[in-house]
PDB file of C-alpha atoms and ligand atoms in Angstrom:
ATOM      1  CA  UNK A   1      40.170  45.845 -39.874  1.00 57.00           C
ATOM      2  CA  UNK A   2      37.244  44.390 -38.237  1.00 56.00           C
ATOM      3  CA  UNK A   3      38.055  41.522 -35.703  1.00 58.00           C
ATOM      4  CA  UNK A   4      36.666  37.842 -37.028  1.00 59.00           C
ATOM      5  CA  UNK A   5      33.366  36.983 -35.722  1.00 65.00           C
ATOM      6  CA  UNK A   6      33.974  34.370 -32.392  1.00 81.00           C
ATOM      7  CA  UNK A   7      32.496  31.043 -33.605  1.00 91.00           C
ATOM      8  CA  UNK A   8      28.903  30.543 -32.875  1.00 96.00           C
ATOM      9  CA  UNK A   9      27.828  29.227 -29.582  1.00 98.00           C
ATOM     10  CA  UNK A  10      27.095  25.450 -29.367  1.00 98.00           C
ATOM     11  CA  UNK A  11      23.917  24.595 -27.541  1.00 98.00           C
ATOM     12  CA  UNK A  12      21.689  21.699 -26.783  1.00 98.00           C
ATOM     13  CA  UNK A  13      18.376  22.661 -25.565  1.00 99.00           C
ATOM     14  CA  UNK A  14      15.916  20.426 -23.031  1.00 98.00           C
ATOM     15  CA  UNK A  15      12.240  21.102 -23.654  1.00 98.00           C
ATOM     16  CA  UNK A  16       9.691  19.448 -22.237  1.00 97.00           C
ATOM     17  CA  UNK A  17       6.509  20.955 -23.599  1.00 96.00           C
ATOM     18  CA  UNK A  18       5.609  23.414 -26.329  1.00 97.00           C
ATOM     19  CA  UNK A  19       9.031  24.281 -27.344  1.00 98.00           C
ATOM     20  CA  UNK A  20       7.763  28.095 -27.483  1.00 98.00           C
ATOM     21  CA  UNK A  21      11.212  29.655 -25.867  1.00 98.00           C
ATOM     22  CA  UNK A  22      13.088  26.839 -28.487  1.00 98.00           C
ATOM     23  CA  UNK A  23      11.664  28.478 -30.940  1.00 98.00           C
ATOM     24  CA  UNK A  24      12.397  31.561 -29.789  1.00 98.00           C
ATOM     25  CA  UNK A  25      16.022  30.640 -30.018  1.00 98.00           C
ATOM     26  CA  UNK A  26      15.641  28.831 -33.396  1.00 98.00           C
ATOM     27  CA  UNK A  27      14.092  32.202 -35.184  1.00 98.00           C
ATOM     28  CA  UNK A  28      16.774  34.346 -34.086  1.00 98.00           C
ATOM     29  CA  UNK A  29      19.148  32.319 -35.319  1.00 98.00           C
ATOM     30  CA  UNK A  30      18.202  32.515 -38.594  1.00 98.00           C
ATOM     31  CA  UNK A  31      17.896  36.232 -38.659  1.00 98.00           C
ATOM     32  CA  UNK A  32      21.315  36.591 -37.839  1.00 97.00           C
ATOM     33  CA  UNK A  33      20.547  37.562 -34.472  1.00 97.00           C
ATOM     34  CA  UNK A  34      22.166  35.629 -32.112  1.00 98.00           C
ATOM     35  CA  UNK A  35      25.491  33.698 -33.035  1.00 97.00           C
ATOM     36  CA  UNK A  36      24.704  30.219 -31.690  1.00 98.00           C
ATOM     37  CA  UNK A  37      23.513  26.993 -33.473  1.00 98.00           C
ATOM     38  CA  UNK A  38      21.902  23.947 -31.745  1.00 98.00           C
ATOM     39  CA  UNK A  39      23.849  20.919 -31.891  1.00 98.00           C
ATOM     40  CA  UNK A  40      20.767  19.172 -30.412  1.00 98.00           C
ATOM     41  CA  UNK A  41      17.003  19.202 -28.888  1.00 98.00           C
ATOM     42  CA  UNK A  42      16.609  16.556 -26.172  1.00 98.00           C
ATOM     43  CA  UNK A  43      13.318  16.005 -24.635  1.00 98.00           C
ATOM     44  CA  UNK A  44      11.903  14.165 -21.052  1.00 96.00           C
ATOM     45  CA  UNK A  45       8.501  13.042 -22.918  1.00 95.00           C
ATOM     46  CA  UNK A  46       8.330  11.745 -26.826  1.00 94.00           C
ATOM     47  CA  UNK A  47       5.260  13.976 -27.273  1.00 96.00           C
ATOM     48  CA  UNK A  48       6.682  17.516 -26.295  1.00 97.00           C
ATOM     49  CA  UNK A  49       5.801  19.030 -29.469  1.00 98.00           C
ATOM     50  CA  UNK A  50       9.092  21.319 -29.300  1.00 98.00           C
ATOM     51  CA  UNK A  51      10.499  18.135 -31.110  1.00 98.00           C
ATOM     52  CA  UNK A  52       8.034  18.615 -33.794  1.00 98.00           C
ATOM     53  CA  UNK A  53       9.701  22.252 -34.309  1.00 98.00           C
ATOM     54  CA  UNK A  54      13.197  21.107 -33.729  1.00 98.00           C
ATOM     55  CA  UNK A  55      12.716  18.755 -36.705  1.00 98.00           C
ATOM     56  CA  UNK A  56      11.130  20.886 -38.715  1.00 98.00           C
ATOM     57  CA  UNK A  57      14.070  23.078 -38.714  1.00 98.00           C
ATOM     58  CA  UNK A  58      16.496  20.207 -39.022  1.00 98.00           C
ATOM     59  CA  UNK A  59      17.753  20.077 -35.630  1.00 98.00           C
ATOM     60  CA  UNK A  60      18.768  16.394 -34.427  1.00 98.00           C
ATOM     61  CA  UNK A  61      16.516  15.333 -31.867  1.00 98.00           C
ATOM     62  CA  UNK A  62      16.798  13.281 -29.077  1.00 98.00           C
ATOM     63  CA  UNK A  63      14.021  11.502 -26.489  1.00 97.00           C
ATOM     64  CA  UNK A  64      14.601   9.928 -23.090  1.00 96.00           C
ATOM     65  CA  UNK A  65      11.644   9.519 -20.331  1.00 94.00           C
ATOM     66  CA  UNK A  66      11.990   9.083 -16.305  1.00 89.00           C
ATOM     67  CA  UNK A  67       9.253   7.085 -16.548  1.00 86.00           C
ATOM     68  CA  UNK A  68      11.253   4.232 -18.734  1.00 83.00           C
ATOM     69  CA  UNK A  69      14.464   4.837 -16.240  1.00 85.00           C
ATOM     70  CA  UNK A  70      11.806   3.998 -13.784  1.00 87.00           C
ATOM     71  CA  UNK A  71      10.282   1.001 -14.764  1.00 86.00           C
ATOM     72  CA  UNK A  72      13.596  -0.500 -15.318  1.00 87.00           C
ATOM     73  CA  UNK A  73      14.085   0.091 -11.736  1.00 89.00           C
ATOM     74  CA  UNK A  74      17.146   2.579 -11.861  1.00 89.00           C
ATOM     75  CA  UNK A  75      18.258   5.239  -9.306  1.00 89.00           C
ATOM     76  CA  UNK A  76      17.085   8.810 -10.300  1.00 88.00           C
ATOM     77  CA  UNK A  77      21.013   9.642 -10.781  1.00 92.00           C
ATOM     78  CA  UNK A  78      21.489   6.946 -13.260  1.00 95.00           C
ATOM     79  CA  UNK A  79      18.899   8.772 -15.603  1.00 96.00           C
ATOM     80  CA  UNK A  80      20.803  12.095 -14.931  1.00 96.00           C
ATOM     81  CA  UNK A  81      23.736  10.313 -15.844  1.00 97.00           C
ATOM     82  CA  UNK A  82      22.704   8.696 -19.051  1.00 96.00           C
ATOM     83  CA  UNK A  83      21.062  12.265 -19.823  1.00 97.00           C
ATOM     84  CA  UNK A  84      24.597  14.095 -19.510  1.00 98.00           C
ATOM     85  CA  UNK A  85      26.450  11.166 -21.850  1.00 98.00           C
ATOM     86  CA  UNK A  86      23.775  11.730 -24.566  1.00 98.00           C
ATOM     87  CA  UNK A  87      24.079  15.758 -24.428  1.00 98.00           C
ATOM     88  CA  UNK A  88      27.610  15.690 -23.805  1.00 98.00           C
ATOM     89  CA  UNK A  89      28.312  13.561 -27.006  1.00 98.00           C
ATOM     90  CA  UNK A  90      26.827  17.190 -28.779  1.00 98.00           C
ATOM     91  CA  UNK A  91      29.690  19.096 -27.237  1.00 98.00           C
ATOM     92  CA  UNK A  92      27.697  21.525 -26.025  1.00 98.00           C
ATOM     93  CA  UNK A  93      29.478  24.893 -24.953  1.00 98.00           C
ATOM     94  CA  UNK A  94      25.833  25.886 -23.086  1.00 98.00           C
ATOM     95  CA  UNK A  95      23.353  23.498 -22.053  1.00 98.00           C
ATOM     96  CA  UNK A  96      19.534  25.415 -22.267  1.00 98.00           C
ATOM     97  CA  UNK A  97      16.693  24.163 -20.253  1.00 98.00           C
ATOM     98  CA  UNK A  98      13.758  26.203 -21.589  1.00 98.00           C
ATOM     99  CA  UNK A  99      10.141  24.284 -20.327  1.00 97.00           C
ATOM    100  CA  UNK A 100      12.931  21.626 -19.048  1.00 97.00           C
ATOM    101  CA  UNK A 101      10.726  19.951 -15.663  1.00 93.00           C
ATOM    102  CA  UNK A 102      12.337  17.945 -14.239  1.00 92.00           C
ATOM    103  CA  UNK A 103      15.132  18.473 -11.265  1.00 92.00           C
ATOM    104  CA  UNK A 104      18.846  17.990 -12.447  1.00 95.00           C
ATOM    105  CA  UNK A 105      20.941  16.391  -9.886  1.00 94.00           C
ATOM    106  CA  UNK A 106      24.868  16.324  -9.888  1.00 96.00           C
ATOM    107  CA  UNK A 107      25.265  13.588 -11.939  1.00 96.00           C
ATOM    108  CA  UNK A 108      24.335  15.517 -15.058  1.00 97.00           C
ATOM    109  CA  UNK A 109      25.271  19.383 -13.514  1.00 97.00           C
ATOM    110  CA  UNK A 110      29.046  17.907 -12.809  1.00 97.00           C
ATOM    111  CA  UNK A 111      29.387  17.155 -16.193  1.00 97.00           C
ATOM    112  CA  UNK A 112      28.796  20.899 -17.300  1.00 98.00           C
ATOM    113  CA  UNK A 113      30.470  23.363 -14.422  1.00 96.00           C
ATOM    114  CA  UNK A 114      28.079  26.448 -14.814  1.00 94.00           C
ATOM    115  CA  UNK A 115      27.629  25.793 -18.086  1.00 97.00           C
ATOM    116  CA  UNK A 116      23.802  24.758 -17.583  1.00 98.00           C
ATOM    117  CA  UNK A 117      21.154  27.981 -17.681  1.00 98.00           C
ATOM    118  CA  UNK A 118      17.545  27.239 -17.085  1.00 97.00           C
ATOM    119  CA  UNK A 119      14.501  29.968 -17.667  1.00 98.00           C
ATOM    120  CA  UNK A 120      11.437  30.381 -14.762  1.00 97.00           C
ATOM    121  CA  UNK A 121       8.196  32.564 -15.087  1.00 98.00           C
ATOM    122  CA  UNK A 122       9.194  33.861 -12.218  1.00 98.00           C
ATOM    123  CA  UNK A 123      11.562  36.312  -9.957  1.00 98.00           C
ATOM    124  CA  UNK A 124      14.075  34.774  -7.944  1.00 97.00           C
ATOM    125  CA  UNK A 125      13.123  32.806  -5.214  1.00 95.00           C
ATOM    126  CA  UNK A 126       9.261  33.141  -6.094  1.00 96.00           C
ATOM    127  CA  UNK A 127       7.344  29.880  -6.814  1.00 97.00           C
ATOM    128  CA  UNK A 128       9.523  27.591  -7.964  1.00 96.00           C
ATOM    129  CA  UNK A 129       8.509  24.691  -9.918  1.00 95.00           C
ATOM    130  CA  UNK A 130       5.514  24.366 -12.231  1.00 95.00           C
ATOM    131  CA  UNK A 131       2.622  26.411 -12.527  1.00 97.00           C
ATOM    132  CA  UNK A 132       4.478  29.570 -11.337  1.00 98.00           C
ATOM    133  CA  UNK A 133       2.304  31.856 -13.548  1.00 98.00           C
ATOM    134  CA  UNK A 134      -0.756  30.707 -12.600  1.00 98.00           C
ATOM    135  CA  UNK A 135       0.016  31.386  -8.674  1.00 98.00           C
ATOM    136  CA  UNK A 136       1.774  34.533  -9.398  1.00 98.00           C
ATOM    137  CA  UNK A 137      -1.989  35.288 -10.250  1.00 97.00           C
ATOM    138  CA  UNK A 138      -3.300  33.678  -7.720  1.00 96.00           C
ATOM    139  CA  UNK A 139      -1.009  35.414  -5.111  1.00 97.00           C
ATOM    140  CA  UNK A 140      -1.750  38.508  -6.483  1.00 96.00           C
ATOM    141  CA  UNK A 141      -5.577  38.115  -6.182  1.00 94.00           C
ATOM    142  CA  UNK A 142      -5.028  37.495  -2.716  1.00 95.00           C
ATOM    143  CA  UNK A 143      -3.436  41.180  -2.701  1.00 95.00           C
ATOM    144  CA  UNK A 144       0.047  39.183  -1.774  1.00 97.00           C
ATOM    145  CA  UNK A 145       1.830  40.812  -4.666  1.00 97.00           C
ATOM    146  CA  UNK A 146       1.388  42.993  -7.251  1.00 97.00           C
ATOM    147  CA  UNK A 147       4.597  42.192  -9.727  1.00 98.00           C
ATOM    148  CA  UNK A 148       5.792  38.892 -10.682  1.00 98.00           C
ATOM    149  CA  UNK A 149       8.758  38.344 -13.576  1.00 98.00           C
ATOM    150  CA  UNK A 150      11.053  35.882 -15.320  1.00 98.00           C
ATOM    151  CA  UNK A 151      14.503  35.118 -14.594  1.00 98.00           C
ATOM    152  CA  UNK A 152      17.707  33.482 -16.369  1.00 98.00           C
ATOM    153  CA  UNK A 153      19.777  31.782 -14.123  1.00 98.00           C
ATOM    154  CA  UNK A 154      22.811  29.139 -13.738  1.00 97.00           C
ATOM    155  CA  UNK A 155      21.426  25.577 -12.684  1.00 96.00           C
ATOM    156  CA  UNK A 156      21.678  24.366  -9.092  1.00 91.00           C
ATOM    157  CA  UNK A 157      20.372  21.176  -8.455  1.00 88.00           C
ATOM    158  CA  UNK A 158      17.433  22.737  -6.411  1.00 87.00           C
ATOM    159  CA  UNK A 159      14.024  23.915  -7.822  1.00 88.00           C
ATOM    160  CA  UNK A 160      14.415  26.946 -10.106  1.00 85.00           C
ATOM    161  CA  UNK A 161      17.439  28.577  -8.503  1.00 88.00           C
ATOM    162  CA  UNK A 162      21.400  29.260  -9.325  1.00 93.00           C
ATOM    163  CA  UNK A 163      22.689  32.584  -9.521  1.00 96.00           C
ATOM    164  CA  UNK A 164      20.519  34.757 -11.597  1.00 97.00           C
ATOM    165  CA  UNK A 165      21.838  36.417 -15.216  1.00 98.00           C
ATOM    166  CA  UNK A 166      19.078  38.064 -15.759  1.00 98.00           C
ATOM    167  CA  UNK A 167      15.642  38.935 -14.600  1.00 98.00           C
ATOM    168  CA  UNK A 168      12.746  41.402 -15.726  1.00 98.00           C
ATOM    169  CA  UNK A 169       9.459  42.234 -13.666  1.00 98.00           C
ATOM    170  CA  UNK A 170       5.788  42.216 -15.001  1.00 98.00           C
ATOM    171  CA  UNK A 171       3.492  44.140 -13.442  1.00 98.00           C
ATOM    172  CA  UNK A 172       0.255  42.302 -12.830  1.00 97.00           C
ATOM    173  CA  UNK A 173      -3.343  43.397 -13.478  1.00 92.00           C
ATOM    174  CA  UNK A 174      -5.304  42.540 -10.435  1.00 85.00           C
ATOM    175  CA  UNK A 175      -8.729  42.451 -12.956  1.00 89.00           C
ATOM    176  CA  UNK A 176      -6.540  41.241 -15.799  1.00 91.00           C
ATOM    177  CA  UNK A 177      -7.138  37.716 -17.075  1.00 95.00           C
ATOM    178  CA  UNK A 178      -4.723  34.504 -16.404  1.00 97.00           C
ATOM    179  CA  UNK A 179      -4.650  34.097 -20.031  1.00 97.00           C
ATOM    180  CA  UNK A 180      -3.397  38.000 -20.269  1.00 97.00           C
ATOM    181  CA  UNK A 181      -0.887  37.700 -17.761  1.00 98.00           C
ATOM    182  CA  UNK A 182       0.211  34.756 -19.634  1.00 98.00           C
ATOM    183  CA  UNK A 183       0.682  36.180 -22.719  1.00 97.00           C
ATOM    184  CA  UNK A 184       3.128  38.888 -21.509  1.00 98.00           C
ATOM    185  CA  UNK A 185       5.301  36.796 -19.739  1.00 98.00           C
ATOM    186  CA  UNK A 186       5.960  34.065 -22.603  1.00 98.00           C
ATOM    187  CA  UNK A 187       6.420  37.637 -24.695  1.00 97.00           C
ATOM    188  CA  UNK A 188       9.035  38.863 -22.567  1.00 98.00           C
ATOM    189  CA  UNK A 189      10.679  35.353 -21.486  1.00 98.00           C
ATOM    190  CA  UNK A 190      11.172  34.616 -25.289  1.00 98.00           C
ATOM    191  CA  UNK A 191      13.160  37.783 -25.808  1.00 98.00           C
ATOM    192  CA  UNK A 192      15.132  37.470 -22.361  1.00 98.00           C
ATOM    193  CA  UNK A 193      16.567  34.181 -23.101  1.00 98.00           C
ATOM    194  CA  UNK A 194      17.513  34.996 -26.368  1.00 98.00           C
ATOM    195  CA  UNK A 195      19.486  38.108 -25.366  1.00 98.00           C
ATOM    196  CA  UNK A 196      20.842  36.255 -21.986  1.00 98.00           C
ATOM    197  CA  UNK A 197      22.357  33.133 -24.473  1.00 98.00           C
ATOM    198  CA  UNK A 198      23.880  35.834 -26.950  1.00 97.00           C
ATOM    199  CA  UNK A 199      25.469  37.833 -24.262  1.00 96.00           C
ATOM    200  CA  UNK A 200      27.092  34.424 -22.753  1.00 97.00           C
ATOM    201  CA  UNK A 201      27.653  34.609 -27.034  1.00 96.00           C
ATOM    202  CA  UNK A 202      29.450  37.299 -27.377  1.00 93.00           C
ATOM    203  CA  UNK A 203      31.409  36.535 -24.009  1.00 89.00           C
ATOM    204  CA  UNK A 204      30.110  39.558 -22.074  1.00 58.00           C
ATOM    205  CA  UNK A 205      28.582  37.333 -19.755  1.00 54.00           C
ATOM    206  CA  UNK A 206      31.246  34.362 -18.214  1.00 53.00           C
ATOM    207  CA  UNK A 207      28.832  31.123 -17.572  1.00 55.00           C
ATOM    208  CA  UNK A 208      31.625  29.475 -15.280  1.00 54.00           C
TER     209      UNK A 208
HETATM  210  C1  GAR B   1       7.819  28.483 -19.859  1.00 90.47           C
HETATM  211  O1  GAR B   1       7.068  29.489 -19.482  1.00 90.47           O
HETATM  212  C2  GAR B   1       8.882  28.404 -18.971  1.00 90.47           C
HETATM  213  O2  GAR B   1       9.926  29.509 -18.421  1.00 90.47           O
HETATM  214  C3  GAR B   1       8.568  27.493 -17.801  1.00 90.47           C
HETATM  215  O3  GAR B   1       8.074  26.236 -18.858  1.00 90.47           O
HETATM  216  C4  GAR B   1       7.474  27.316 -19.980  1.00 90.47           C
HETATM  217  C5  GAR B   1       7.673  26.642 -20.958  1.00 90.47           C
HETATM  218  O4  GAR B   1       7.225  27.041 -22.560  1.00 90.47           O
HETATM  219  N1  GAR B   1       9.973  27.014 -17.193  1.00 90.47           N
HETATM  220  C6  GAR B   1       9.396  26.351 -15.831  1.00 90.47           C
HETATM  221  O5  GAR B   1       8.270  26.385 -14.993  1.00 90.47           O
HETATM  222  C7  GAR B   1      10.629  25.831 -14.995  1.00 90.47           C
HETATM  223  N2  GAR B   1       9.763  25.354 -13.714  1.00 90.47           N
HETATM  224  P1  GAR B   1       7.756  26.556 -23.480  1.00 90.47           P
HETATM  225  O6  GAR B   1       8.007  25.138 -23.969  1.00 90.47           O
HETATM  226  O7  GAR B   1       6.624  26.856 -24.206  1.00 90.47           O
HETATM  227  O8  GAR B   1       8.922  27.022 -23.786  1.00 90.47           O
END
């Protein structure tokens, strides 16, 4: 007899912008290729297009801006604690940072030990922060590197750092355009993020 399938991994996805990686997760679930469900999508900007993607998919959306917290003169940790409370209310098994552009402090991370993963469009230790693809492309044109990549890692309270769960290299064509490199990296990260969540869902990789 086939053992019963494990229950879907419950995700909360945090976004700041376009949400193409969120879309990749939504589509993988819809196709039956990912044993997961998205309990909520949380953005730090009301204008994040990913919120519209979530709305179209019937997923609950929430928005919590750091600006509002700053205007109220609250310390950064207070924002992270509020965010943790908001996310915890959806009882996630896994919190996925998919283009989330704030560093999260222990005020957030301690609520979800080993349960927060991040996607970054560079190899471990290279080009942390924003503009990673553009900086890798510029470094290639200066003759400094020939390869960049994509990684998924557990989140530590540093910028784009923490134990690596999955990594894939992308060769850079020194004569190629930045748009071409971006397209190849985005296609790869959509696949790598879904695969990594799938491995966690299948229990093949323990995120804690
Ligand atoms: C992705 O390229 C992701 O790797 C990157 O933001 C983009 C979000 O795209 N994340 C970082 O740079 C984290 N430092 P999306 O909104 O279309 O998913």
